[in-house]
Every structure is written in C-alpha cells, then in structure tokens.
Amino acid sequence: MQCAIRFENNNQMILTGIKEETMSREEFFEKNPNFQLTFKGKNNLLVMPFDIKLMNSKIKFMASNGFCYLKNTLNKQVVLNLSIWDNSSFIMGKNCSFNGFLNAIASENSNIIIGNQVMFSFGIWIRTSDVHVIMDIESQKIINHGKDVFIGDDVWIGQGASLLKGATIGSGSVLGYGSILTKQLESNTICSGAPAKVVKRNIIWDRQSMHNFSTNSKAKFEEQFEFDKKENYTNEKYQENIRQFHNYSKKVHQAQVLEKPEIAELLLQGPLIIKEKRQSFLQKIFK
C-alpha cells in the first residue's frame, strides 16, 4: 500500500510499503525532523519507503519535472545531499548503504541511476553536468553537454571518490579512494586514480571489515569464502547493455508523473548495465 502527500504546484511525495491508509505531512516530518525537502518548481515527484530514516538529509527539487526514487537501504538509513533540476532523475535500488554523506546533483536533463547493494563510503560526489558553459569558438556550439551516470549492482565506492558526467560502473566493481571517474568501468574490476584507471580485473569484493583481522583470521576467511554465492558478472555484452540502458532510461523523462515509479521499479529489476552471470568453472565442467 502507498499514500501520497501533496504539495503546491502538483509536487508530490509518495510513501510506499505503508500499512495505514494515509500519513499526513506533519506525521512524516515528525518521524524525520532533520530532513529538509524543497520544491521550487512544479510536477516533481519523490517516491520512497514510509519507514526510511533520512539522517540530516536534504532533497531539493530546484526546477520542474524532477524525479527521485529511493528503495530501502540495509539499515533503512539514508545520508543524502541531493539536488534535482529540470527533467532530471535520481534512482537508487535496494540494500545500498552510506558511511557518510552522498552528495549528488542530477541536472541538464540527465539521470543518476544506482543499482542494488551499492556501498558508499565518505565524502562522495556524483554530478551529471559541468554546470558552466564551454563553447567551441569556430562552431559557436556548446561542447560540454550533460550525461547520465550509471552505477551497477554490488559496487563499492571508496572515500572521497567523484563520479562526473558520463561515469559508468559495471556491477561487482570497486572505485578506489579519491578517484575521479568520467568514463566506463567494466564489471568485477578495481579502478583508482585521477583520472581513474583500471588497476585490477577479475575481482570480487565483500562487505566484511578487515580492521580487526589477524593473519590467521585472513587465512580462515579465504578458506571459508564461498565464491559461488557471490555475483560474478560478465563483460561480454557490456557496450550493448549500456546502449540498451541509455535508451530505456529515457522513458523516465517521457512518462507521466505517476507512471515514473513503475518504470523505475522495472528498470531496477531488469539488467542494470551488467547482470548476466559468468559461469563458474564448476558449471563449465559439469555442463
């Protein structure tokens, strides 16, 4: 069940998974006293679970026709500083997590789309636009247009990393500390640096903390780690999947206001950049 809380100029907040028939605006903000929600335009839509905990978060719709779609995180806590401009979207899948503020600006008719089980460290920035105009003198045309940012499933974004317009991270990958990413990162890889470059392929990462690991506990972890239960993604159709995802994401902007949540849900359930699993060596042997 869900309920809609309406604001001026056809701006709406839809709360999902709610058992009660209605929840008033006052009741919602009593549960989230440190949450700041701003609507400066019209026809903006915010969709999120009714029991989400917005920890000192800010969601600002700076123009019109913006869309924000949030699924619940691992601990139901969201630490987000988000600005959404005209005809732009921010979509985040389920079971993500935050160690500190995620700063994001979706603008210039572009999308930020984040898959499931993404782990964000501290001080991360995501932007779809350079903001200020750069023009070619000869052609007299703008040359720095905004671009979508896509993050696949099961991705770890390290502390202080920045994802700028056009950044794409395949599922199962790691973006290292302080990295600046503007290009495409394949699945199951580690990428680091400014600009970010691939430093290791064919990796799998895990949320298990190593702060208190000894040599023996590392050896035990390696011995007991179950690779077949971890997602291992293929890069064989990487470019094809990205093209399909770009085309599909355009439907978010083309849809009517109340059609957008359904499209976002289908998008998150479908192939987000790379979702085709590579066969394990055991599957190949016993095929």
Coordinates of C-alpha atoms in Angstrom, one line a residue:
M1 CA 0.0 0.0 0.0
Q2 CA 1.1 3.6 -0.5
C3 CA 0.0 7.1 0.2
A4 CA 0.5 10.4 -1.5
I5 CA 1.4 13.6 0.3
R6 CA 0.7 16.6 -2.0
F7 CA 2.4 20.0 -2.0
E8 CA 1.8 23.1 -4.1
N9 CA 2.2 23.1 -7.9
N10 CA 1.5 19.4 -8.3
N11 CA 4.6 18.4 -6.4
Q12 CA 4.1 15.1 -4.6
M13 CA 5.8 12.7 -2.1
I14 CA 4.6 9.0 -2.4
L15 CA 5.3 6.8 0.6
T16 CA 5.5 3.1 -0.3
G17 CA 5.0 0.0 1.9
I18 CA 2.8 1.7 4.3
K19 CA 0.1 -0.2 6.2
E20 CA -2.0 2.8 7.2
E21 CA -4.3 4.3 4.5
T22 CA -2.8 7.8 5.0
M23 CA 0.1 9.6 6.6
S24 CA 0.0 13.4 7.0
R25 CA 2.8 15.7 6.0
E26 CA 3.1 16.6 9.7
E27 CA 3.4 12.9 10.8
F28 CA 6.1 12.2 8.2
F29 CA 8.3 15.2 9.2
E30 CA 7.8 14.3 12.9
K31 CA 9.5 11.0 12.1
N32 CA 12.2 12.7 10.1
P33 CA 12.8 16.0 12.0
N34 CA 16.2 16.7 10.4
F35 CA 15.1 16.1 6.8
Q36 CA 14.8 19.1 4.5
L37 CA 12.6 18.8 1.4
T38 CA 12.4 21.7 -1.1
F39 CA 10.2 22.1 -4.1
K40 CA 11.0 25.1 -6.3
G41 CA 9.2 24.1 -9.5
K42 CA 6.2 22.0 -10.4
N43 CA 5.3 18.4 -11.2
N44 CA 8.2 17.0 -9.1
L45 CA 7.9 13.5 -7.6
L46 CA 9.6 11.9 -4.6
V47 CA 9.0 8.2 -4.0
M48 CA 10.4 6.4 -1.0
P49 CA 9.5 3.8 1.7
F50 CA 7.4 5.2 4.6
D51 CA 9.9 3.8 7.2
I52 CA 13.0 5.3 5.6
K53 CA 15.2 7.3 8.0
L54 CA 16.5 10.4 6.4
M55 CA 19.5 11.3 8.6
N56 CA 20.1 15.1 8.3
S57 CA 19.4 14.6 4.6
K58 CA 18.4 17.3 2.0
I59 CA 16.5 16.6 -1.2
K60 CA 16.0 19.7 -3.2
F61 CA 13.9 19.9 -6.4
M62 CA 15.4 23.0 -8.0
A63 CA 13.1 23.2 -11.1
S64 CA 10.3 21.2 -12.6
N65 CA 9.6 17.6 -13.6
G66 CA 12.2 16.1 -11.4
F67 CA 12.0 12.6 -10.1
C68 CA 13.6 10.9 -7.1
Y69 CA 13.0 7.2 -6.4
L70 CA 14.6 5.5 -3.3
K71 CA 14.4 1.9 -2.1
N72 CA 15.2 1.0 1.5
T73 CA 18.9 0.7 2.5
L74 CA 20.4 -2.1 4.5
N75 CA 19.7 -0.3 7.8
K76 CA 16.9 1.9 6.4
Q77 CA 19.1 5.0 6.9
V78 CA 19.8 7.5 4.2
V79 CA 22.5 10.2 4.4
L80 CA 21.9 12.2 1.2
N81 CA 22.6 15.7 0.0
L82 CA 20.7 15.8 -3.3
S83 CA 19.7 18.4 -5.9
I84 CA 17.5 17.6 -8.8
W85 CA 17.0 20.0 -11.7
D86 CA 14.6 20.2 -14.6
N87 CA 13.7 16.9 -16.2
S88 CA 16.4 15.0 -14.3
S89 CA 16.2 11.9 -12.1
F90 CA 17.9 10.2 -9.1
I91 CA 17.0 6.5 -8.8
M92 CA 18.6 4.2 -6.2
G93 CA 18.0 0.4 -5.7
K94 CA 17.6 -1.7 -2.6
N95 CA 20.1 -2.6 0.2
C96 CA 22.6 0.3 -0.5
S97 CA 24.5 1.7 2.4
F98 CA 26.1 5.0 3.4
N99 CA 29.1 5.6 5.7
G100 CA 28.8 9.4 5.3
F101 CA 27.0 11.9 3.1
L102 CA 26.5 11.1 -0.5
N103 CA 26.4 14.4 -2.5
A104 CA 24.6 14.3 -5.8
I105 CA 23.4 16.8 -8.4
A106 CA 21.2 15.5 -11.2
S107 CA 20.8 18.2 -13.8
E108 CA 20.8 19.1 -17.5
N109 CA 18.0 16.6 -18.4
S110 CA 20.2 13.7 -17.1
N111 CA 19.8 10.7 -14.7
I112 CA 21.8 9.3 -11.8
I113 CA 20.8 5.6 -11.6
I114 CA 22.2 3.4 -8.9
G115 CA 21.7 -0.3 -8.6
N116 CA 21.3 -2.6 -5.7
Q117 CA 23.7 -3.4 -2.8
V118 CA 25.9 -0.4 -3.6
M119 CA 28.2 0.6 -0.7
F120 CA 29.1 4.3 -0.4
S121 CA 32.0 5.5 1.8
F122 CA 32.5 9.1 3.0
G123 CA 32.6 12.4 1.0
I124 CA 31.4 11.1 -2.4
W125 CA 30.2 13.4 -5.2
I126 CA 28.1 12.4 -8.2
R127 CA 27.3 15.0 -10.9
T128 CA 25.8 14.8 -14.4
S129 CA 26.8 18.3 -15.6
D130 CA 29.8 20.7 -15.6
V131 CA 27.3 23.4 -14.8
H132 CA 29.0 26.2 -16.6
V133 CA 29.0 26.6 -20.4
I134 CA 32.0 25.8 -22.6
M135 CA 31.8 26.7 -26.3
D136 CA 33.8 26.0 -29.3
I137 CA 34.9 29.3 -30.9
E138 CA 34.8 28.0 -34.5
S139 CA 31.4 26.3 -34.4
Q140 CA 29.9 28.6 -31.8
K141 CA 28.3 25.5 -30.2
I142 CA 28.2 24.2 -26.6
I143 CA 30.7 21.3 -26.3
N144 CA 30.2 20.1 -22.7
H145 CA 26.7 18.6 -22.6
G146 CA 25.5 16.8 -19.5
K147 CA 25.5 13.0 -19.4
D148 CA 23.9 10.2 -17.3
V149 CA 25.7 8.5 -14.5
F150 CA 25.1 4.7 -14.1
I151 CA 26.3 2.5 -11.2
G152 CA 25.6 -1.2 -11.4
D153 CA 24.8 -3.7 -8.7
D154 CA 27.1 -4.7 -5.9
V155 CA 29.5 -1.8 -6.3
W156 CA 31.9 -0.3 -3.6
I157 CA 32.6 3.5 -4.0
G158 CA 35.6 4.5 -1.9
Q159 CA 36.1 7.5 0.3
G160 CA 36.3 10.9 -1.5
A161 CA 35.6 9.5 -4.9
S162 CA 33.9 11.6 -7.6
L163 CA 31.7 10.4 -10.4
L164 CA 31.3 13.0 -13.1
K165 CA 29.1 13.2 -16.2
G166 CA 29.3 10.0 -18.3
A167 CA 30.7 7.9 -15.5
T168 CA 29.5 4.2 -15.7
I169 CA 30.5 1.5 -13.3
G170 CA 29.8 -2.1 -14.1
S171 CA 28.4 -4.4 -11.5
G172 CA 30.7 -6.0 -8.9
S173 CA 33.4 -3.3 -9.2
V174 CA 35.3 -1.1 -6.8
L175 CA 36.2 2.6 -7.3
G176 CA 39.2 3.5 -5.1
Y177 CA 39.9 6.3 -2.6
G178 CA 39.9 9.8 -4.1
S179 CA 39.3 8.6 -7.6
I180 CA 37.7 10.8 -10.3
L181 CA 35.7 8.8 -12.8
T182 CA 34.4 10.2 -16.1
K183 CA 34.4 7.1 -18.3
Q184 CA 33.2 3.5 -18.3
L185 CA 34.5 1.0 -15.8
E186 CA 33.9 -2.7 -16.5
S187 CA 32.4 -5.2 -14.1
N188 CA 34.4 -7.0 -11.5
T189 CA 37.3 -4.6 -11.7
I190 CA 39.2 -2.2 -9.4
C191 CA 39.6 1.4 -10.7
S192 CA 41.5 4.2 -9.0
G193 CA 43.3 7.4 -9.6
A194 CA 42.6 10.9 -11.0
P195 CA 41.6 10.3 -13.7
A196 CA 40.6 6.8 -12.7
K197 CA 42.1 3.8 -14.5
V198 CA 41.7 0.1 -14.2
V199 CA 44.3 -1.4 -11.9
K200 CA 43.0 -5.0 -11.5
R201 CA 40.4 -7.1 -13.3
N202 CA 38.6 -10.3 -12.3
I203 CA 37.9 -9.4 -8.6
I204 CA 35.1 -10.0 -6.1
W205 CA 34.7 -7.8 -3.0
D206 CA 32.8 -8.3 0.3
R207 CA 31.4 -6.1 3.0
Q208 CA 33.3 -7.9 5.7
S209 CA 35.5 -5.4 7.6
M210 CA 39.3 -6.2 8.0
H211 CA 40.0 -3.6 10.7
N212 CA 40.5 -6.3 13.3
F213 CA 41.7 -9.1 11.0
S214 CA 44.8 -11.0 12.1
T215 CA 46.9 -13.1 9.7
N216 CA 45.1 -16.2 10.9
S217 CA 41.7 -14.7 10.5
K218 CA 42.5 -13.7 7.0
A219 CA 43.6 -17.2 6.1
K220 CA 40.4 -18.6 7.7
F221 CA 38.3 -16.1 5.7
E222 CA 39.9 -17.1 2.5
E223 CA 39.4 -20.7 3.3
Q224 CA 35.7 -20.3 4.1
F225 CA 34.7 -17.7 1.5
E226 CA 32.0 -19.1 -0.9
F227 CA 32.8 -17.7 -4.3
D228 CA 29.8 -19.4 -5.9
K229 CA 27.4 -17.4 -3.7
K230 CA 28.9 -14.0 -4.9
E231 CA 27.8 -12.3 -8.0
N232 CA 30.3 -12.7 -10.8
Y233 CA 29.4 -10.6 -13.8
T234 CA 30.4 -10.8 -17.5
N235 CA 31.7 -8.0 -19.7
E236 CA 30.9 -9.8 -22.9
K237 CA 27.8 -7.6 -23.7
Y238 CA 29.0 -4.6 -21.8
Q239 CA 28.6 -1.9 -24.5
E240 CA 25.3 -3.4 -25.8
N241 CA 23.8 -3.4 -22.3
I242 CA 24.9 0.2 -21.7
R243 CA 23.2 1.3 -25.0
Q244 CA 20.0 -0.5 -24.1
F245 CA 20.1 1.1 -20.6
H246 CA 20.6 4.6 -22.0
N247 CA 17.6 4.1 -24.3
Y248 CA 15.4 2.6 -21.5
S249 CA 16.3 5.4 -19.0
K250 CA 14.9 8.0 -21.4
K251 CA 11.4 6.6 -20.7
V252 CA 11.6 8.1 -17.2
H253 CA 11.5 11.6 -18.7
Q254 CA 8.9 10.8 -21.3
A255 CA 6.5 9.2 -18.8
Q256 CA 3.6 10.9 -17.0
V257 CA 4.4 11.8 -13.4
L258 CA 2.6 8.8 -11.8
E259 CA 4.0 6.4 -14.4
K260 CA 7.6 7.1 -13.3
P261 CA 7.7 4.8 -10.2
E262 CA 6.6 1.8 -12.3
I263 CA 9.3 2.4 -14.9
A264 CA 12.0 2.9 -12.1
E265 CA 11.0 -0.4 -10.5
L266 CA 11.1 -2.3 -13.8
L267 CA 14.5 -0.7 -14.5
L268 CA 16.0 -1.8 -11.2
Q269 CA 14.6 -5.3 -11.6
G270 CA 16.0 -5.7 -15.1
P271 CA 19.5 -5.8 -16.5
L272 CA 21.2 -2.9 -14.8
I273 CA 24.3 -2.4 -17.1
I274 CA 25.7 -5.9 -16.5
K275 CA 23.6 -8.6 -14.9
E276 CA 24.5 -11.6 -17.0
K277 CA 26.4 -14.0 -14.7
R278 CA 29.5 -15.7 -16.0
Q279 CA 29.5 -19.5 -15.5
S280 CA 31.8 -20.7 -12.7
F281 CA 34.4 -23.3 -13.6
L282 CA 32.4 -26.0 -11.9
Q283 CA 29.3 -25.2 -14.0
K284 CA 31.5 -25.4 -17.2
I285 CA 32.9 -28.8 -16.1
F286 CA 29.6 -30.4 -15.3
K287 CA 27.5 -28.7 -18.1

